[in-house]
mmCIF file of C-alpha atoms in Angstrom:
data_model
loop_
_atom_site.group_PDB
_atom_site.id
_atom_site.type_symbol
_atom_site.label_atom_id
_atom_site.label_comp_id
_atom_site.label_asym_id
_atom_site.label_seq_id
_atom_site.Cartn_x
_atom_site.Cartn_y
_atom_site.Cartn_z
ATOM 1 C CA UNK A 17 -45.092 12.015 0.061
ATOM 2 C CA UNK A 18 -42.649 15.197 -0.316
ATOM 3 C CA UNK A 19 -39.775 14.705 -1.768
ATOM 4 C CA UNK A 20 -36.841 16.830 -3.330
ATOM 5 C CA UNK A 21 -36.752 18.195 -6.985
ATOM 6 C CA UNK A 22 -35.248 15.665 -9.134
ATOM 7 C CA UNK A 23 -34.091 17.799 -11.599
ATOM 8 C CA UNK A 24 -31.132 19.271 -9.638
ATOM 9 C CA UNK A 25 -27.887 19.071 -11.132
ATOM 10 C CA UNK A 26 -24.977 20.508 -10.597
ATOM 11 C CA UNK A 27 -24.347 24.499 -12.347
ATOM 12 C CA UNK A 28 -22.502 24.921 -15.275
ATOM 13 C CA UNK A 29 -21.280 28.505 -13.965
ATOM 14 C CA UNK A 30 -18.140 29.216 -12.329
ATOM 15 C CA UNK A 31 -18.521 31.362 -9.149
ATOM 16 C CA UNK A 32 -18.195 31.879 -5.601
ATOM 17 C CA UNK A 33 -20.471 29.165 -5.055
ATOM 18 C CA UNK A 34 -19.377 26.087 -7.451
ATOM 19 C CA UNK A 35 -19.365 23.150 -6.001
ATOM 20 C CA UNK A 36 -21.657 23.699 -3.165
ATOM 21 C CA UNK A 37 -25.130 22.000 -2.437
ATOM 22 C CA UNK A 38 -28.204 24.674 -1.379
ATOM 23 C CA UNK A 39 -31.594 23.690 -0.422
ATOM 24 C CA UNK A 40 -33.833 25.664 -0.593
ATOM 25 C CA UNK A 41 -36.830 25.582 1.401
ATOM 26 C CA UNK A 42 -39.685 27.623 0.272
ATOM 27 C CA UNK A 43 -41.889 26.231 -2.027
ATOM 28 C CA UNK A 44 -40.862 26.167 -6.230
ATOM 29 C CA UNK A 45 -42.939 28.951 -8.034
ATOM 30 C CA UNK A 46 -41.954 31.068 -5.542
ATOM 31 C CA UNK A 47 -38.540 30.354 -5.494
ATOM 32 C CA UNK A 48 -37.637 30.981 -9.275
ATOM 33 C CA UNK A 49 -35.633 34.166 -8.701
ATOM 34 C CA UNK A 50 -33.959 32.615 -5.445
ATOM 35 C CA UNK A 51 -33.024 29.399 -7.823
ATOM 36 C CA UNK A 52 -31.505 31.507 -10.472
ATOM 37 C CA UNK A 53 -29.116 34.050 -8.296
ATOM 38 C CA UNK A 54 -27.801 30.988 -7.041
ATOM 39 C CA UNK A 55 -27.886 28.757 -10.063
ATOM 40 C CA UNK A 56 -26.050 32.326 -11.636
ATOM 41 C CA UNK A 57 -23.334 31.818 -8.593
ATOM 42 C CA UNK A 58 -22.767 28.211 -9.871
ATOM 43 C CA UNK A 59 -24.448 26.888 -6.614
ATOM 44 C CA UNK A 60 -26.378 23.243 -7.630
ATOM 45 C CA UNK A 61 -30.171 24.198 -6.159
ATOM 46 C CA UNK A 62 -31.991 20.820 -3.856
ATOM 47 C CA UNK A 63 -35.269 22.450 -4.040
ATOM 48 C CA UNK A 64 -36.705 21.202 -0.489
ATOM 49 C CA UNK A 65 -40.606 23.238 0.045
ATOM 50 C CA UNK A 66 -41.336 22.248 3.616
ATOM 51 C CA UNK A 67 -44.798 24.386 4.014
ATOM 52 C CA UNK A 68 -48.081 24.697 1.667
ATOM 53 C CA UNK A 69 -50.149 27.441 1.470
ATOM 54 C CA UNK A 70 -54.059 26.943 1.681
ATOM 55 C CA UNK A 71 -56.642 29.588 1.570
ATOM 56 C CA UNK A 72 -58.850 29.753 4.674
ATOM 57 C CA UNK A 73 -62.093 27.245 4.311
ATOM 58 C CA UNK A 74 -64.206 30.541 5.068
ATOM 59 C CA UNK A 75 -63.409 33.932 3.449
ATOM 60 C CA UNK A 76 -66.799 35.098 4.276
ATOM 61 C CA UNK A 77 -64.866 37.222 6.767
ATOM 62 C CA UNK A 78 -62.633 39.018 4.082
ATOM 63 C CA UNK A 79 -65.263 39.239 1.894
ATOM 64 C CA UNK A 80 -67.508 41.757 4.503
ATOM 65 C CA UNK A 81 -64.505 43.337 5.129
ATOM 66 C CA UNK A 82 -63.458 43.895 1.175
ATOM 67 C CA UNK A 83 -67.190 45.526 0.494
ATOM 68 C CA UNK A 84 -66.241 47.829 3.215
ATOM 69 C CA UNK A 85 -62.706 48.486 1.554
ATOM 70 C CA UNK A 86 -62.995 52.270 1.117
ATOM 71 C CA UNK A 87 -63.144 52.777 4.754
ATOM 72 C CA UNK A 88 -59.592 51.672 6.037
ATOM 73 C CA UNK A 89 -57.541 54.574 5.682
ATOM 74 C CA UNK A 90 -54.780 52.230 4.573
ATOM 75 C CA UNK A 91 -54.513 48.483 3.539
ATOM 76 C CA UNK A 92 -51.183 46.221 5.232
ATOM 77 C CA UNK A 93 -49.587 43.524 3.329
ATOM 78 C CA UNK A 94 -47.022 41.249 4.580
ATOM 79 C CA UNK A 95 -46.907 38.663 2.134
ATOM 80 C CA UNK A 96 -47.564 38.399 -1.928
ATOM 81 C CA UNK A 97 -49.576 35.040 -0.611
ATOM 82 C CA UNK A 98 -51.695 37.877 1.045
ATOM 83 C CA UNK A 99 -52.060 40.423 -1.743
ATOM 84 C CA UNK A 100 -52.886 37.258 -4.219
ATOM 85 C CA UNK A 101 -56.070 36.250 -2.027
ATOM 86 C CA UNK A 102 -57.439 39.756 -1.203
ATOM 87 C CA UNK A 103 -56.430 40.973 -5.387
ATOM 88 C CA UNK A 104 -58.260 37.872 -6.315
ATOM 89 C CA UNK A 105 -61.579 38.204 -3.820
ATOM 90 C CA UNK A 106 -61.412 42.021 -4.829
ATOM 91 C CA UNK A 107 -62.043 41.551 -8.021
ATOM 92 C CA UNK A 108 -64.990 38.918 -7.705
ATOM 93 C CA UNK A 109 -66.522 41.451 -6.022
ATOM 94 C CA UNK A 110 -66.197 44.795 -7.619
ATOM 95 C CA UNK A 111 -64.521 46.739 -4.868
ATOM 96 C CA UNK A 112 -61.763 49.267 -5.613
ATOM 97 C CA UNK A 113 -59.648 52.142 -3.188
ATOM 98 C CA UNK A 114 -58.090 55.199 -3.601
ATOM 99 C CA UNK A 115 -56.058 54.449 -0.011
ATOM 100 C CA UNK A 116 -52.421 53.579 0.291
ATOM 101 C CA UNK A 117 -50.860 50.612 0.707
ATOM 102 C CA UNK A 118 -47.891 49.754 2.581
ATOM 103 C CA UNK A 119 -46.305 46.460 1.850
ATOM 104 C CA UNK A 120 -43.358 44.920 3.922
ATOM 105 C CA UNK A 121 -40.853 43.678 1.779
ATOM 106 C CA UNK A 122 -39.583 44.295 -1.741
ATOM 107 C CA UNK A 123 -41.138 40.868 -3.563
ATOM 108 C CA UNK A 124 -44.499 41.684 -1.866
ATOM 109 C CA UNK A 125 -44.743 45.743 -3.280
ATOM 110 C CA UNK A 126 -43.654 44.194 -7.034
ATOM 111 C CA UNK A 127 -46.211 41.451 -6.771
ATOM 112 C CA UNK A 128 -48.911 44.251 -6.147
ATOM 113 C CA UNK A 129 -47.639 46.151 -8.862
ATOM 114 C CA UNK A 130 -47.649 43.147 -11.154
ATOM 115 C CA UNK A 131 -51.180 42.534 -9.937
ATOM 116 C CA UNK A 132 -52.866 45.701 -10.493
ATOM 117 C CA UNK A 133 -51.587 45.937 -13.834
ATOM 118 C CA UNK A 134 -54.752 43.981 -15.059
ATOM 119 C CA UNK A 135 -56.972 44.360 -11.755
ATOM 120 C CA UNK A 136 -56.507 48.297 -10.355
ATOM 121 C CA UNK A 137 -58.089 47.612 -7.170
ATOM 122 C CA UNK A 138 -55.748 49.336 -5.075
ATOM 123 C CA UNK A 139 -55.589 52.654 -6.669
ATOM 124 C CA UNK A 140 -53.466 54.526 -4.090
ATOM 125 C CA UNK A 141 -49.396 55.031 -3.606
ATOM 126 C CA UNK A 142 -47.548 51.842 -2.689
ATOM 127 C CA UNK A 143 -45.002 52.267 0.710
ATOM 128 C CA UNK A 144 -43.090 50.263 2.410
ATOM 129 C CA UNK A 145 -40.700 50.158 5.314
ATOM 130 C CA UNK A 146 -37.232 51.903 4.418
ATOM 131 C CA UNK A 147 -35.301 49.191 6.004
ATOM 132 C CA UNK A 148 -37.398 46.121 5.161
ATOM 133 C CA UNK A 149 -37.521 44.879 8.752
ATOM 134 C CA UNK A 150 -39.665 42.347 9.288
ATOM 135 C CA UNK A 151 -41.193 44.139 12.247
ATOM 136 C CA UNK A 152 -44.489 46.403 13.313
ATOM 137 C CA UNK A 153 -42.055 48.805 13.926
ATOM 138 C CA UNK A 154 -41.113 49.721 10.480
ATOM 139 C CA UNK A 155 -44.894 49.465 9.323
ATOM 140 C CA UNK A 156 -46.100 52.335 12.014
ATOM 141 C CA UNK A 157 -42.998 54.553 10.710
ATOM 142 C CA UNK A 158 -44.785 54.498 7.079
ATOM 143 C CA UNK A 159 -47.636 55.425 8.254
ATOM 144 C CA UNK A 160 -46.923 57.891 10.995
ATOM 145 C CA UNK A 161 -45.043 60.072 8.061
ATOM 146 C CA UNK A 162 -48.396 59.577 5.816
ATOM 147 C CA UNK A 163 -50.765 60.038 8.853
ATOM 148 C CA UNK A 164 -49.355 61.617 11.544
ATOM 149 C CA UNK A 165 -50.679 60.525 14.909
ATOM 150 C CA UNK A 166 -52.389 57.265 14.082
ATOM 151 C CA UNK A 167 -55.140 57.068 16.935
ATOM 152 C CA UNK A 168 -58.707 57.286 14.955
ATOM 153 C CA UNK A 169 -57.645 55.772 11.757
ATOM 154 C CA UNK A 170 -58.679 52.387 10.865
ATOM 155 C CA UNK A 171 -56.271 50.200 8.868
ATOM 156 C CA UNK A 172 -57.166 46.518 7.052
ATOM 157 C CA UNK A 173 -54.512 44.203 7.757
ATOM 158 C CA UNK A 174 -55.014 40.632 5.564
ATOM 159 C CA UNK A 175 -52.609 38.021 6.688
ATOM 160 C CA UNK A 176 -52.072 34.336 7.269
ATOM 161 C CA UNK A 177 -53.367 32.645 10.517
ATOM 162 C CA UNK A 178 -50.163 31.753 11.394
ATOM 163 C CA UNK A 179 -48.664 34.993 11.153
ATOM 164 C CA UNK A 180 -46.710 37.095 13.673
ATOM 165 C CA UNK A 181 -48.811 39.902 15.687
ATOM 166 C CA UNK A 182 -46.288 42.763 15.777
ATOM 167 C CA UNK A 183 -47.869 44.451 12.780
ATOM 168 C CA UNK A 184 -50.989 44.363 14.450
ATOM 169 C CA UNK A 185 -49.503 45.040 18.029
ATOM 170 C CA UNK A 186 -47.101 48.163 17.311
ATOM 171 C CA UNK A 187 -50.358 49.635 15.435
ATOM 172 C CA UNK A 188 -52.798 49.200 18.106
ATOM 173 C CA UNK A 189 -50.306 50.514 20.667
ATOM 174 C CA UNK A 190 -49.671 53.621 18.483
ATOM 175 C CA UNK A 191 -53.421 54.065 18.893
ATOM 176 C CA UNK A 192 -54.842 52.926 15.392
ATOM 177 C CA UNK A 193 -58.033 50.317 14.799
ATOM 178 C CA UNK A 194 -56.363 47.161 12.912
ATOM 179 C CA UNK A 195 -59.187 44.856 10.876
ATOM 180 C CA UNK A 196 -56.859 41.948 10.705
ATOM 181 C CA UNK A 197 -58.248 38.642 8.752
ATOM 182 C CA UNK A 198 -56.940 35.498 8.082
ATOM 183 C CA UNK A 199 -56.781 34.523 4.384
ATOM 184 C CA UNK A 200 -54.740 31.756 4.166
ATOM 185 C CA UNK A 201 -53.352 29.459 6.602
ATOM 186 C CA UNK A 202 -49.558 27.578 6.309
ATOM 187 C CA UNK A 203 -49.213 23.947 6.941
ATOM 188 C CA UNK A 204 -46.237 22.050 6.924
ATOM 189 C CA UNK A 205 -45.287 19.719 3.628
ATOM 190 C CA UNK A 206 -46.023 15.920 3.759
ATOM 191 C CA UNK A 207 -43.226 14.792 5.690
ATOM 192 C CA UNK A 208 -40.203 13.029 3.436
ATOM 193 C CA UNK A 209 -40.451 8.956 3.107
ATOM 194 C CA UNK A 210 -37.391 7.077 3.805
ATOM 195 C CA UNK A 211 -34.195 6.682 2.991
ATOM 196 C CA UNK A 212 -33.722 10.466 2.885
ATOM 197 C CA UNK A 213 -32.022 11.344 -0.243
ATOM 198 C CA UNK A 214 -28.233 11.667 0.542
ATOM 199 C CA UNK A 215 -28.187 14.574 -1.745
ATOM 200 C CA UNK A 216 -29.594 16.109 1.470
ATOM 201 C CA UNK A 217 -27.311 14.791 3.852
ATOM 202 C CA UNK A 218 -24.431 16.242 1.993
ATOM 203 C CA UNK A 219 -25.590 20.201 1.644
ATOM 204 C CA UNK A 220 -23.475 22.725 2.049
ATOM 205 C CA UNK A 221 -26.402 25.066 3.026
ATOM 206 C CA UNK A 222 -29.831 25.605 3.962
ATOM 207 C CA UNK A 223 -31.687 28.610 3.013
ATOM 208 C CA UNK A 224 -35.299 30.061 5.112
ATOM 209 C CA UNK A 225 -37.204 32.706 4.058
ATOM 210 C CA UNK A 226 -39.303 32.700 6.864
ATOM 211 C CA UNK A 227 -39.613 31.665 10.729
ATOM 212 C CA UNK A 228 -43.101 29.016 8.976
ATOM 213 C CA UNK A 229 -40.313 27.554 6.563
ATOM 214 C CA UNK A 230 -37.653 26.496 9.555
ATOM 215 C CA UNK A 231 -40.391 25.666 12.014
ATOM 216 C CA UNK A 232 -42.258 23.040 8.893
ATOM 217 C CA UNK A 233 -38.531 21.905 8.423
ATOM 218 C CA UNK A 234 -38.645 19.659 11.341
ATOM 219 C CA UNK A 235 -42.031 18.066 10.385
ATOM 220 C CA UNK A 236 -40.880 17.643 6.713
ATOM 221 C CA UNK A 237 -37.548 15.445 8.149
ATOM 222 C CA UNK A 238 -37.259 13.513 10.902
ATOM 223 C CA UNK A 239 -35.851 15.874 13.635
ATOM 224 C CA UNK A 240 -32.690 14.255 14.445
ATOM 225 C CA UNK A 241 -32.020 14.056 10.683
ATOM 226 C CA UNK A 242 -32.989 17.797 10.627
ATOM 227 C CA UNK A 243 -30.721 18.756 13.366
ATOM 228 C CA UNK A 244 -27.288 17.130 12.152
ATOM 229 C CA UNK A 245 -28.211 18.600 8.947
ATOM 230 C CA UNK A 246 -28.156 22.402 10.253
ATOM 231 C CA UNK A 247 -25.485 21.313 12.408
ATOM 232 C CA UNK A 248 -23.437 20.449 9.725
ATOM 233 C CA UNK A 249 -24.513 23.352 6.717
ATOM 234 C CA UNK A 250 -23.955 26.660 6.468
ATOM 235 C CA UNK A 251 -27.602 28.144 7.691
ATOM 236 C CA UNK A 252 -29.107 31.109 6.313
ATOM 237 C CA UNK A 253 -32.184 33.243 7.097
ATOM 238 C CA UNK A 254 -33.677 35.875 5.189
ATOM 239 C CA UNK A 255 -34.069 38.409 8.275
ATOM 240 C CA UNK A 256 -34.350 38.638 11.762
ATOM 241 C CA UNK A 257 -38.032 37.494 12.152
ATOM 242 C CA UNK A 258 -36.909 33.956 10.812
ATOM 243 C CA UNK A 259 -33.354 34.341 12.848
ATOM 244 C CA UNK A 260 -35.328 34.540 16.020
ATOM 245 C CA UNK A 261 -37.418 31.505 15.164
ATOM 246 C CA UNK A 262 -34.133 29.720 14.215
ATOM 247 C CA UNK A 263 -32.673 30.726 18.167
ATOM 248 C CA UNK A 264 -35.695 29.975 19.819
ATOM 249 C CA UNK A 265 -35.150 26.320 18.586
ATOM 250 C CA UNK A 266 -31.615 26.222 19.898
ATOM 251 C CA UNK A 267 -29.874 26.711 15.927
ATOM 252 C CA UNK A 268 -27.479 28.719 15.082
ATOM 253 C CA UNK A 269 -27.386 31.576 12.027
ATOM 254 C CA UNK A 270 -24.355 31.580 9.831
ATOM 255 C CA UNK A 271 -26.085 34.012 6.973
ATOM 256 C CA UNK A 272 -28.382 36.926 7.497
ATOM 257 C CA UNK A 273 -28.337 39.654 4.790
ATOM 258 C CA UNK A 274 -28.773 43.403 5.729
ATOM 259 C CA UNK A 275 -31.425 43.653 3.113
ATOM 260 C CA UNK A 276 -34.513 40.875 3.694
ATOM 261 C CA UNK A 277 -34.329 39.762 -0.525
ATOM 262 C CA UNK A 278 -33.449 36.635 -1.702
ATOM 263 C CA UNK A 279 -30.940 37.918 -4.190
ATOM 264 C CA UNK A 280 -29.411 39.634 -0.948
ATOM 265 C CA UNK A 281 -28.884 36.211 0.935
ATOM 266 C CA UNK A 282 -27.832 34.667 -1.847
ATOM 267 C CA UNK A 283 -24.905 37.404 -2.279
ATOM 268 C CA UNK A 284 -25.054 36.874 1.953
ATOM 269 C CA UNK A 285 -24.193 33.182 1.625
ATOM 270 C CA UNK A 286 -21.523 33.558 -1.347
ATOM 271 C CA UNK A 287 -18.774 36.195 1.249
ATOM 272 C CA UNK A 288 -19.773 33.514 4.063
ATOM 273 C CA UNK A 289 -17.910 30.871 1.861
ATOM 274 C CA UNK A 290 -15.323 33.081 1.127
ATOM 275 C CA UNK A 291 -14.612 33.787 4.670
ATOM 276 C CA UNK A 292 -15.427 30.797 5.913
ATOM 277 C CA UNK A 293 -14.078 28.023 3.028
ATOM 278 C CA UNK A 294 -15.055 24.972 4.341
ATOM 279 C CA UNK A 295 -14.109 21.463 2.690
ATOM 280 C CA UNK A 296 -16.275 19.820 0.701
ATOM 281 C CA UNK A 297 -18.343 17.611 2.601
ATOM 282 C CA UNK A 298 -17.577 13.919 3.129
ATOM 283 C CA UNK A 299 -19.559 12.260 0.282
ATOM 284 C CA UNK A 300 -22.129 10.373 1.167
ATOM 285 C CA UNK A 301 -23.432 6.988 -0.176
ATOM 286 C CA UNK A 302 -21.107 7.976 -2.788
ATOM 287 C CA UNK A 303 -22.833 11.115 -3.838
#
């Protein structure tokens, strides 16, 4: 059964954030950074994962499109899950291009970088979307100023089978041929086993980095224990993709950064405390 990190404790540091409980929701290795901005704002971190990420049971389909991989004029990734799956199929299989790649998001460009270091199998410029929007939108922009009119070119697109379609949809509407594949799919995290800690019950915050994170929330807790939780906690999203998820489930959004990092909602969630001081929450059980 799931269950929170036990090794939370409460930060040493003094900053805008002492004193106040944060879970964090996405799983730990990817979390580091997130854990240490707000470790570094003296925030004590529940670490909280409430999806896992599987690879799809057949990648036949990625690999036929891989060994056709100097075709696409350009290669879309929305996720570093993504670029870890195609880098590491890639390279099983000999295939290198010289076409760009635009990547949406700041974490998923560096973990390209950090992966071709080793493994050049994208040998082309890296882009992404100025303003980090989550959104097809900002992907077409890229590469309309690369392209120009986009009808005729043919673009790979590796993503997770539970992914959003606007990527897809704002290309195909702007006239371009998308090869989209599923490479891994999300499910949510075995579901918590009672009591729930009461280190939950008594966060000041809960933190989603994506729309999969909030929607596996509810399947990790009990949903009436998941409800007086948000309604009770400061709730943050990482951008407007996961903000949207959050409204169509009838919750409200206290945080959203301008800028779709984690370091960016952690600075996000430190001025909403400022401006918003709440008390300390009732202790619970004691805690």
């Amino acid at each position: 059964m799931n269950s929170i990190a036990s090794d939370a404790a409460a930060s040493s540091v003094e900053g805008p954030l002492s004193g106040r409980r944060v879970i964090v929701t996405r799983a730990p290795h990817q979390s580091k950074a997130l854990r240490r901005a707000l470790e570094a704002k003296g925030a004590e971190v529940l670490e909280l994962p409430t999806i896992r990420i599987v690879p799809e049971e057949d990648l036949g389909p990625l690999r036929a499109l891989l060994t056709s991989l100097e075709a696409f004029s350009a290669t879309i990734f929305g996720s570093q899950n993504a670029v870890d799956y195609v880098v590491d199929e890639a390279i099983k299989l000999g295939v290198s291009t010289a076409a760009p790649v635009v990547c949406v998001g700041e974490k998923t460009a560096a973990r390209l970088r950090d992966r071709l270091v080793a493994a050049p199998v994208f040998r082309g410029s890296i882009e992404r979307p100025e303003d980090d929007a989550f959104r097809g939108e900002g992907v077409v922009s890229v590469l309309a100023r690369r392209f120009g009119p986009l009808a005729g070119h043919r673009f790979f697109w590796p993503r997770a089978r539970e992914g959003r379609e606007a990527i897809g949809d704002a290309l195909v509407a702007a006239g371009a041929q998308v090869d989209a594949v599923a490479v891994y799919r999300l499910v949510a995290a075995d579901p918590l086993s009672p009591p729930i800690d009461p280190r939950l019950l008594a966060a000041d915050a809960v933190l989603f980095l994506s729309g999969e994170t909030l929607r596996c929330f509810f399947e990790v807790l009990p949903e009436v224990e998941a409800r007086r939780l948000l309604a009770r906690s400061a709730m943050g999203v990482i951008g407007p993709v996961a903000a949207d998820k959050a409204r169509a489930l009838g919750i409200r959004v206290d945080v959203m950064p301008a800028v779709a990092t984690g370091e960016a909602l952690v600075d996000a969630l430190a001025a909403f405390f400022r401006r918003d001081p709440r008390p300390d929450p009732t202790p619970v059980d004691g805690v």
